[in-house]
Short mmCIF file of C-alpha atoms in Angstrom, two decimals:
data_model
loop_
_atom_site.label_atom_id
_atom_site.label_comp_id
_atom_site.label_asym_id
_atom_site.label_seq_id
_atom_site.Cartn_x
_atom_site.Cartn_y
_atom_site.Cartn_z
CA UNK A 1 9.48 34.27 -21.87
CA UNK A 2 12.62 33.26 -23.70
CA UNK A 3 15.89 31.50 -23.01
CA UNK A 4 18.77 29.65 -24.55
CA UNK A 5 17.61 26.39 -26.06
CA UNK A 6 21.05 24.92 -26.82
CA UNK A 7 21.93 24.08 -23.19
CA UNK A 8 21.17 20.46 -22.34
CA UNK A 9 19.14 19.97 -19.17
CA UNK A 10 20.93 18.78 -16.03
CA UNK A 11 18.71 18.14 -12.97
CA UNK A 12 21.66 18.96 -10.68
CA UNK A 13 22.14 22.36 -12.34
CA UNK A 14 18.82 23.58 -13.70
CA UNK A 15 15.46 24.47 -12.20
CA UNK A 16 12.54 22.20 -13.01
CA UNK A 17 9.20 20.95 -11.70
CA UNK A 18 8.63 17.45 -10.30
CA UNK A 19 5.25 15.78 -9.92
CA UNK A 20 4.11 14.26 -6.62
CA UNK A 21 1.63 11.49 -7.55
CA UNK A 22 0.62 10.98 -3.91
CA UNK A 23 -0.71 14.53 -3.66
CA UNK A 24 -1.41 15.40 -7.33
CA UNK A 25 0.83 18.46 -6.96
CA UNK A 26 4.12 19.84 -8.26
CA UNK A 27 7.38 20.79 -6.51
CA UNK A 28 9.79 23.42 -7.84
CA UNK A 29 13.41 22.17 -7.70
CA UNK A 30 15.89 25.08 -7.91
CA UNK A 31 19.17 23.15 -7.92
CA UNK A 32 21.25 26.12 -9.06
CA UNK A 33 20.50 27.95 -5.80
CA UNK A 34 22.80 25.61 -3.85
CA UNK A 35 25.71 27.59 -5.35
CA UNK A 36 24.74 30.84 -3.64
CA UNK A 37 26.96 31.99 -0.74
CA UNK A 38 25.78 31.24 2.76
CA UNK A 39 26.53 33.54 5.71
CA UNK A 40 24.28 31.88 8.28
CA UNK A 41 25.10 29.81 11.34
CA UNK A 42 26.68 26.42 10.82
CA UNK A 43 27.99 25.58 14.29
CA UNK A 44 26.74 22.65 16.32
CA UNK A 45 24.48 23.56 19.23
CA UNK A 46 25.60 22.42 22.70
CA UNK A 47 24.64 18.79 23.34
CA UNK A 48 21.50 18.48 25.42
CA UNK A 49 21.99 16.70 28.71
CA UNK A 50 18.67 15.02 29.31
CA UNK A 51 18.40 13.10 32.59
CA UNK A 52 17.42 9.45 32.33
CA UNK A 53 14.73 10.08 34.92
CA UNK A 54 13.24 13.45 35.85
CA UNK A 55 10.84 13.54 38.83
CA UNK A 56 9.06 16.50 37.21
CA UNK A 57 8.58 14.92 33.79
CA UNK A 58 4.94 13.74 33.42
CA UNK A 59 5.95 11.00 30.95
CA UNK A 60 8.45 9.26 33.23
CA UNK A 61 7.49 6.01 35.01
CA UNK A 62 5.83 6.51 38.40
CA UNK A 63 5.25 10.25 37.94
CA UNK A 64 1.97 12.16 38.11
CA UNK A 65 0.52 13.80 35.02
CA UNK A 66 -1.41 17.08 34.71
CA UNK A 67 -4.77 15.41 35.47
CA UNK A 68 -3.46 13.92 38.73
CA UNK A 69 -3.22 10.36 37.41
CA UNK A 70 -0.02 8.47 38.14
CA UNK A 71 1.98 6.54 35.55
CA UNK A 72 2.77 2.91 36.32
CA UNK A 73 6.42 1.89 36.69
CA UNK A 74 6.45 0.77 33.07
CA UNK A 75 9.53 -0.93 31.60
CA UNK A 76 8.62 -0.99 27.89
CA UNK A 77 5.94 0.95 25.98
CA UNK A 78 3.19 2.80 27.83
CA UNK A 79 -0.04 4.17 26.31
CA UNK A 80 -2.48 6.58 27.96
CA UNK A 81 -5.29 8.95 26.96
CA UNK A 82 -3.97 12.41 26.08
CA UNK A 83 -4.66 14.75 29.00
CA UNK A 84 -5.34 17.60 26.54
CA UNK A 85 -7.00 15.85 23.56
CA UNK A 86 -7.78 17.59 20.27
CA UNK A 87 -10.55 15.03 19.69
CA UNK A 88 -13.09 13.66 22.15
CA UNK A 89 -15.53 10.79 21.57
CA UNK A 90 -18.68 12.56 22.77
CA UNK A 91 -18.63 15.99 21.08
CA UNK A 92 -22.10 17.24 19.97
CA UNK A 93 -23.08 17.28 16.29
CA UNK A 94 -23.33 20.78 14.73
CA UNK A 95 -26.37 19.66 12.73
CA UNK A 96 -27.17 19.15 9.07
CA UNK A 97 -28.49 22.56 7.95
CA UNK A 98 -25.54 24.16 6.23
CA UNK A 99 -24.72 27.39 4.42
CA UNK A 100 -22.45 26.57 1.44
CA UNK A 101 -19.91 29.12 2.69
CA UNK A 102 -20.06 28.18 6.38
CA UNK A 103 -20.07 24.41 6.56
CA UNK A 104 -19.27 22.27 9.56
CA UNK A 105 -19.41 18.58 10.42
CA UNK A 106 -19.24 16.46 13.52
CA UNK A 107 -15.67 15.66 14.66
CA UNK A 108 -15.23 12.88 17.19
CA UNK A 109 -12.35 10.68 18.16
CA UNK A 110 -9.73 9.81 20.73
CA UNK A 111 -6.14 10.96 21.27
CA UNK A 112 -3.54 8.76 22.91
CA UNK A 113 0.08 9.26 23.89
CA UNK A 114 2.52 6.37 23.62
CA UNK A 115 5.87 6.33 25.38
CA UNK A 116 8.50 4.26 23.57
CA UNK A 117 10.78 3.59 26.53
CA UNK A 118 11.03 4.28 30.29
CA UNK A 119 14.23 6.33 29.87
CA UNK A 120 14.12 10.00 28.82
CA UNK A 121 17.67 10.04 27.43
CA UNK A 122 17.15 7.59 24.55
CA UNK A 123 15.61 7.94 21.11
CA UNK A 124 14.57 5.27 18.60
CA UNK A 125 18.02 4.96 16.92
CA UNK A 126 19.65 4.46 20.33
CA UNK A 127 17.15 1.85 21.51
CA UNK A 128 17.79 -1.88 21.10
CA UNK A 129 16.22 -3.53 18.07
CA UNK A 130 13.94 -5.67 20.26
CA UNK A 131 12.74 -2.51 22.04
CA UNK A 132 11.86 -0.91 18.70
CA UNK A 133 9.97 -4.09 17.73
CA UNK A 134 7.80 -3.60 20.85
CA UNK A 135 7.01 -0.06 19.65
CA UNK A 136 5.96 -1.41 16.24
CA UNK A 137 3.87 -4.16 17.86
CA UNK A 138 2.07 -1.55 19.97
CA UNK A 139 1.46 0.63 16.89
CA UNK A 140 -0.10 -2.36 15.14
CA UNK A 141 -2.21 -3.18 18.21
CA UNK A 142 -3.55 0.40 18.40
CA UNK A 143 -4.41 0.50 14.69
CA UNK A 144 -6.28 -2.79 15.05
CA UNK A 145 -8.07 -1.75 18.25
CA UNK A 146 -9.07 1.81 17.27
CA UNK A 147 -9.59 0.81 13.63
CA UNK A 148 -12.58 -1.35 14.54
CA UNK A 149 -14.45 1.92 15.27
CA UNK A 150 -12.73 4.82 13.55
CA UNK A 151 -12.09 5.35 9.79
CA UNK A 152 -8.64 6.83 10.40
CA UNK A 153 -5.93 6.13 12.98
CA UNK A 154 -2.99 8.51 12.67
CA UNK A 155 0.29 7.50 14.32
CA UNK A 156 2.76 10.40 14.37
CA UNK A 157 5.94 11.44 16.15
CA UNK A 158 7.13 15.03 16.53
CA UNK A 159 10.78 14.82 17.55
CA UNK A 160 12.69 17.81 18.88
CA UNK A 161 11.80 21.29 20.08
CA UNK A 162 12.17 22.54 16.47
CA UNK A 163 9.09 20.46 15.62
CA UNK A 164 7.11 21.75 18.59
CA UNK A 165 7.76 18.78 20.84
CA UNK A 166 7.63 20.09 24.41
CA UNK A 167 8.85 16.92 26.13
CA UNK A 168 12.17 15.16 25.33
CA UNK A 169 10.93 11.77 26.61
CA UNK A 170 10.70 9.38 23.60
CA UNK A 171 7.04 9.24 22.62
CA UNK A 172 4.52 9.56 19.81
CA UNK A 173 0.81 10.30 19.51
CA UNK A 174 -2.07 8.32 18.08
CA UNK A 175 -5.22 10.17 17.03
CA UNK A 176 -8.28 8.28 15.80
CA UNK A 177 -11.10 10.17 14.08
CA UNK A 178 -14.60 9.57 12.75
CA UNK A 179 -13.56 11.29 9.50
CA UNK A 180 -10.85 10.78 6.90
CA UNK A 181 -8.44 13.77 7.30
CA UNK A 182 -7.34 15.87 4.33
CA UNK A 183 -3.92 14.29 3.66
CA UNK A 184 -4.98 10.63 3.73
CA UNK A 185 -8.16 11.49 1.79
CA UNK A 186 -6.02 13.05 -0.95
CA UNK A 187 -3.57 10.12 -0.86
CA UNK A 188 -6.50 7.67 -1.08
CA UNK A 189 -7.86 9.46 -4.14
CA UNK A 190 -4.48 9.56 -5.90
CA UNK A 191 -3.58 5.94 -5.16
CA UNK A 192 -7.04 4.80 -6.29
CA UNK A 193 -6.76 6.70 -9.59
CA UNK A 194 -3.30 5.23 -10.27
CA UNK A 195 -4.51 1.70 -9.47
CA UNK A 196 -7.53 2.03 -11.76
CA UNK A 197 -5.32 3.25 -14.61
CA UNK A 198 -2.28 0.97 -14.18
CA UNK A 199 -3.65 -2.10 -12.34
CA UNK A 200 -0.95 -2.04 -9.66
CA UNK A 201 -0.60 -0.13 -6.38
CA UNK A 202 1.32 3.09 -7.03
CA UNK A 203 3.77 2.75 -4.14
CA UNK A 204 4.46 -0.92 -4.80
CA UNK A 205 5.49 -0.03 -8.36
CA UNK A 206 7.38 3.03 -7.09
CA UNK A 207 9.43 0.95 -4.61
CA UNK A 208 10.38 -1.49 -7.39
CA UNK A 209 11.49 1.35 -9.67
CA UNK A 210 13.49 3.11 -6.95
CA UNK A 211 15.19 -0.16 -5.95
CA UNK A 212 16.31 -0.55 -9.59
CA UNK A 213 17.47 3.06 -10.02
CA UNK A 214 19.31 3.20 -6.64
CA UNK A 215 20.03 6.96 -6.91
CA UNK A 216 17.52 8.01 -4.23
CA UNK A 217 17.85 4.94 -1.96
CA UNK A 218 19.15 5.72 1.54
CA UNK A 219 18.90 2.28 3.17
CA UNK A 220 17.33 -0.99 2.04
CA UNK A 221 16.82 -4.58 3.14
CA UNK A 222 15.04 -7.67 1.83
CA UNK A 223 11.68 -6.39 3.17
CA UNK A 224 12.05 -2.58 3.30
CA UNK A 225 13.25 0.41 1.33
CA UNK A 226 13.86 4.01 2.48
CA UNK A 227 14.26 6.66 -0.21
CA UNK A 228 14.37 10.41 -0.55
CA UNK A 229 11.31 10.54 -2.82
CA UNK A 230 11.65 11.96 -6.33
CA UNK A 231 9.11 14.64 -5.34
CA UNK A 232 10.50 15.41 -1.84
CA UNK A 233 9.84 18.92 -0.48
CA UNK A 234 11.85 18.94 2.76
CA UNK A 235 15.65 18.78 2.30
CA UNK A 236 16.17 15.29 3.79
CA UNK A 237 12.61 13.98 3.59
CA UNK A 238 12.31 10.20 3.31
CA UNK A 239 9.65 7.67 2.42
CA UNK A 240 9.78 4.24 4.07
CA UNK A 241 8.15 1.44 2.07
CA UNK A 242 7.62 -2.32 2.41
CA UNK A 243 8.59 -4.33 -0.67
CA UNK A 244 5.53 -6.59 -0.29
CA UNK A 245 1.97 -5.34 -0.85
CA UNK A 246 0.80 -4.43 2.69
CA UNK A 247 -2.34 -2.42 3.49
CA UNK A 248 -1.84 -1.60 7.18
CA UNK A 249 0.87 -1.81 9.81
CA UNK A 250 -1.18 -4.46 11.62
CA UNK A 251 -0.76 -6.71 8.55
CA UNK A 252 3.04 -6.94 8.91
CA UNK A 253 4.50 -10.36 9.68
CA UNK A 254 6.82 -10.96 12.64
CA UNK A 255 9.80 -10.98 10.26
CA UNK A 256 8.70 -7.73 8.60
CA UNK A 257 8.32 -6.05 11.99
CA UNK A 258 11.84 -7.11 12.95
CA UNK A 259 13.09 -5.86 9.59
CA UNK A 260 11.24 -2.59 10.10
CA UNK A 261 12.88 -2.09 13.51
CA UNK A 262 16.29 -2.68 11.93
CA UNK A 263 15.80 -0.31 9.00
CA UNK A 264 14.30 2.41 11.22
CA UNK A 265 17.38 2.26 13.43
CA UNK A 266 19.65 2.49 10.36
CA UNK A 267 17.73 5.41 8.82
CA UNK A 268 17.42 7.40 12.05
CA UNK A 269 21.09 6.80 12.90
CA UNK A 270 22.03 8.33 9.54
CA UNK A 271 19.76 11.28 10.27
CA UNK A 272 21.50 11.88 13.63
CA UNK A 273 24.94 11.44 12.07
CA UNK A 274 24.31 14.05 9.34
CA UNK A 275 24.92 17.02 11.65
CA UNK A 276 25.80 15.00 14.78
CA UNK A 277 22.66 16.08 16.58
CA UNK A 278 19.44 14.39 17.65
CA UNK A 279 17.73 15.02 14.30
CA UNK A 280 14.32 16.73 14.55
CA UNK A 281 11.45 15.55 12.36
CA UNK A 282 7.75 14.91 12.10
CA UNK A 283 6.94 11.39 10.95
CA UNK A 284 3.80 9.36 10.56
CA UNK A 285 2.27 6.21 9.11
CA UNK A 286 -0.27 6.09 6.30
CA UNK A 287 -2.12 2.88 5.52
CA UNK A 288 -5.51 1.87 4.20
CA UNK A 289 -8.44 3.47 6.08
CA UNK A 290 -10.19 1.47 8.77
CA UNK A 291 -13.63 1.42 10.43
CA UNK A 292 -16.28 1.17 7.66
CA UNK A 293 -13.49 0.93 5.04
CA UNK A 294 -12.47 -2.49 6.40
CA UNK A 295 -15.37 -3.96 4.38
CA UNK A 296 -14.24 -2.27 1.16
CA UNK A 297 -11.57 -3.18 -1.40
CA UNK A 298 -8.47 -1.12 -0.56
CA UNK A 299 -6.09 -2.87 -2.97
CA UNK A 300 -4.91 0.53 -4.25
CA UNK A 301 -3.32 1.30 -0.86
CA UNK A 302 0.23 0.56 0.20
CA UNK A 303 1.49 1.07 3.76
CA UNK A 304 4.18 3.75 4.06
CA UNK A 305 5.79 6.15 6.53
CA UNK A 306 6.73 9.77 5.86
CA UNK A 307 9.67 11.45 7.58
CA UNK A 308 9.72 15.25 7.33
CA UNK A 309 12.90 16.74 8.88
CA UNK A 310 13.37 20.54 8.67
CA UNK A 311 17.19 20.83 8.89
CA UNK A 312 18.95 22.09 5.76
CA UNK A 313 22.57 23.23 6.19
CA UNK A 314 23.49 22.46 9.80
CA UNK A 315 22.11 21.49 13.19
CA UNK A 316 20.79 25.04 13.60
CA UNK A 317 19.76 26.03 10.07
CA UNK A 318 16.32 24.82 9.00
CA UNK A 319 14.23 25.19 5.87
CA UNK A 320 11.28 27.54 6.29
CA UNK A 321 8.04 26.89 4.43
CA UNK A 322 7.19 30.56 3.93
CA UNK A 323 6.52 33.11 1.21
CA UNK A 324 6.44 31.34 -2.16
CA UNK A 325 5.81 27.93 -0.55
CA UNK A 326 2.78 29.22 1.35
CA UNK A 327 1.38 31.36 -1.45
CA UNK A 328 2.35 29.55 -4.64
CA UNK A 329 3.85 26.05 -4.36
CA UNK A 330 6.47 23.93 -2.63
CA UNK A 331 10.10 24.59 -3.56
CA UNK A 332 13.47 23.04 -2.72
CA UNK A 333 17.14 23.74 -3.58
CA UNK A 334 19.10 20.57 -2.76
CA UNK A 335 18.00 17.86 -5.19
CA UNK A 336 16.54 14.62 -3.78
CA UNK A 337 19.42 12.72 -5.40
CA UNK A 338 22.02 14.90 -3.65
CA UNK A 339 20.21 14.51 -0.32
CA UNK A 340 19.99 10.73 -0.72
CA UNK A 341 23.69 10.48 -1.56
CA UNK A 342 24.66 12.47 1.52
CA UNK A 343 22.52 10.27 3.79
CA UNK A 344 23.55 7.02 2.07
CA UNK A 345 27.26 7.75 2.55
CA UNK A 346 26.95 8.38 6.29
CA UNK A 347 28.07 5.66 8.76
CA UNK A 348 25.48 3.38 10.36
CA UNK A 349 27.13 3.50 13.76
CA UNK A 350 25.62 6.29 15.85
CA UNK A 351 27.95 9.18 16.60
CA UNK A 352 27.14 8.90 20.32
CA UNK A 353 28.31 5.29 20.50
CA UNK A 354 31.49 5.61 18.41
#
């Protein structure tokens, strides 16, 4: 284990580890690997021609779904119970007698699907700002409604076939559970530890620091900030943060919801413009737990959204989380600063409307 000590460190040139305080884990950044030759595909795929209305699409207004129920002729958002839910409210309890190596617990909850818009050929960046505000209002309503019962309400959107989304109609899912899932439980623990040590919410302080540094900022406004986080794993991963201390999406003011709609459109337009394709991603909101946690002090929490897009070099070349990432730890080549600069310099007019 030896090496030259006289070379000064450059994060754009040299491998190093970065700490993720939200997950208490480390990411290997191998910046030098971006210099290696690439012989893979870089061409754009043919543009998908999605019909505005498809009589066979179960998410379109007026159509029948798999369970035989018909959708109303909705003209805005539309929420319904998932026809194939991963969680149900009345599952039996496996019991309390447990072997330490074969433990199980009761898992109950509800799964909902939420359509953003009646048209199948639009996505959030192509929707009007007031239409996106209605999506945000419905998210807030669902968190408030399901949060009276369940400790965790997970809003998430899988966009694109690359992320396993089987239906192109603009929609997301909302799963509420009687347990705190692994990721938010870890985030809760990390944010609590930071708050106890430093006396300020971690992500509130982080947003202030990133706003000052600027190097990882993609888009910002008076109320919101979107950055490629210092510890990002996915090539163009972003973290969307309010500038004010906010616990849950239902706590946002009318002005903050309008600002959120605007910054989401700006961020997602840049994503689409990067490779001039409808950019695939998985995204989701994390906020303070609900249900019994509503009575507790959750000052350590800060509302935030994660965007995890897989694309790396082109519209067809994605990053794979395999091998070392699965067996050792997360690794990336492109630095977060380089990714942020690329996104920041992209136009805010969508390539489809130019």
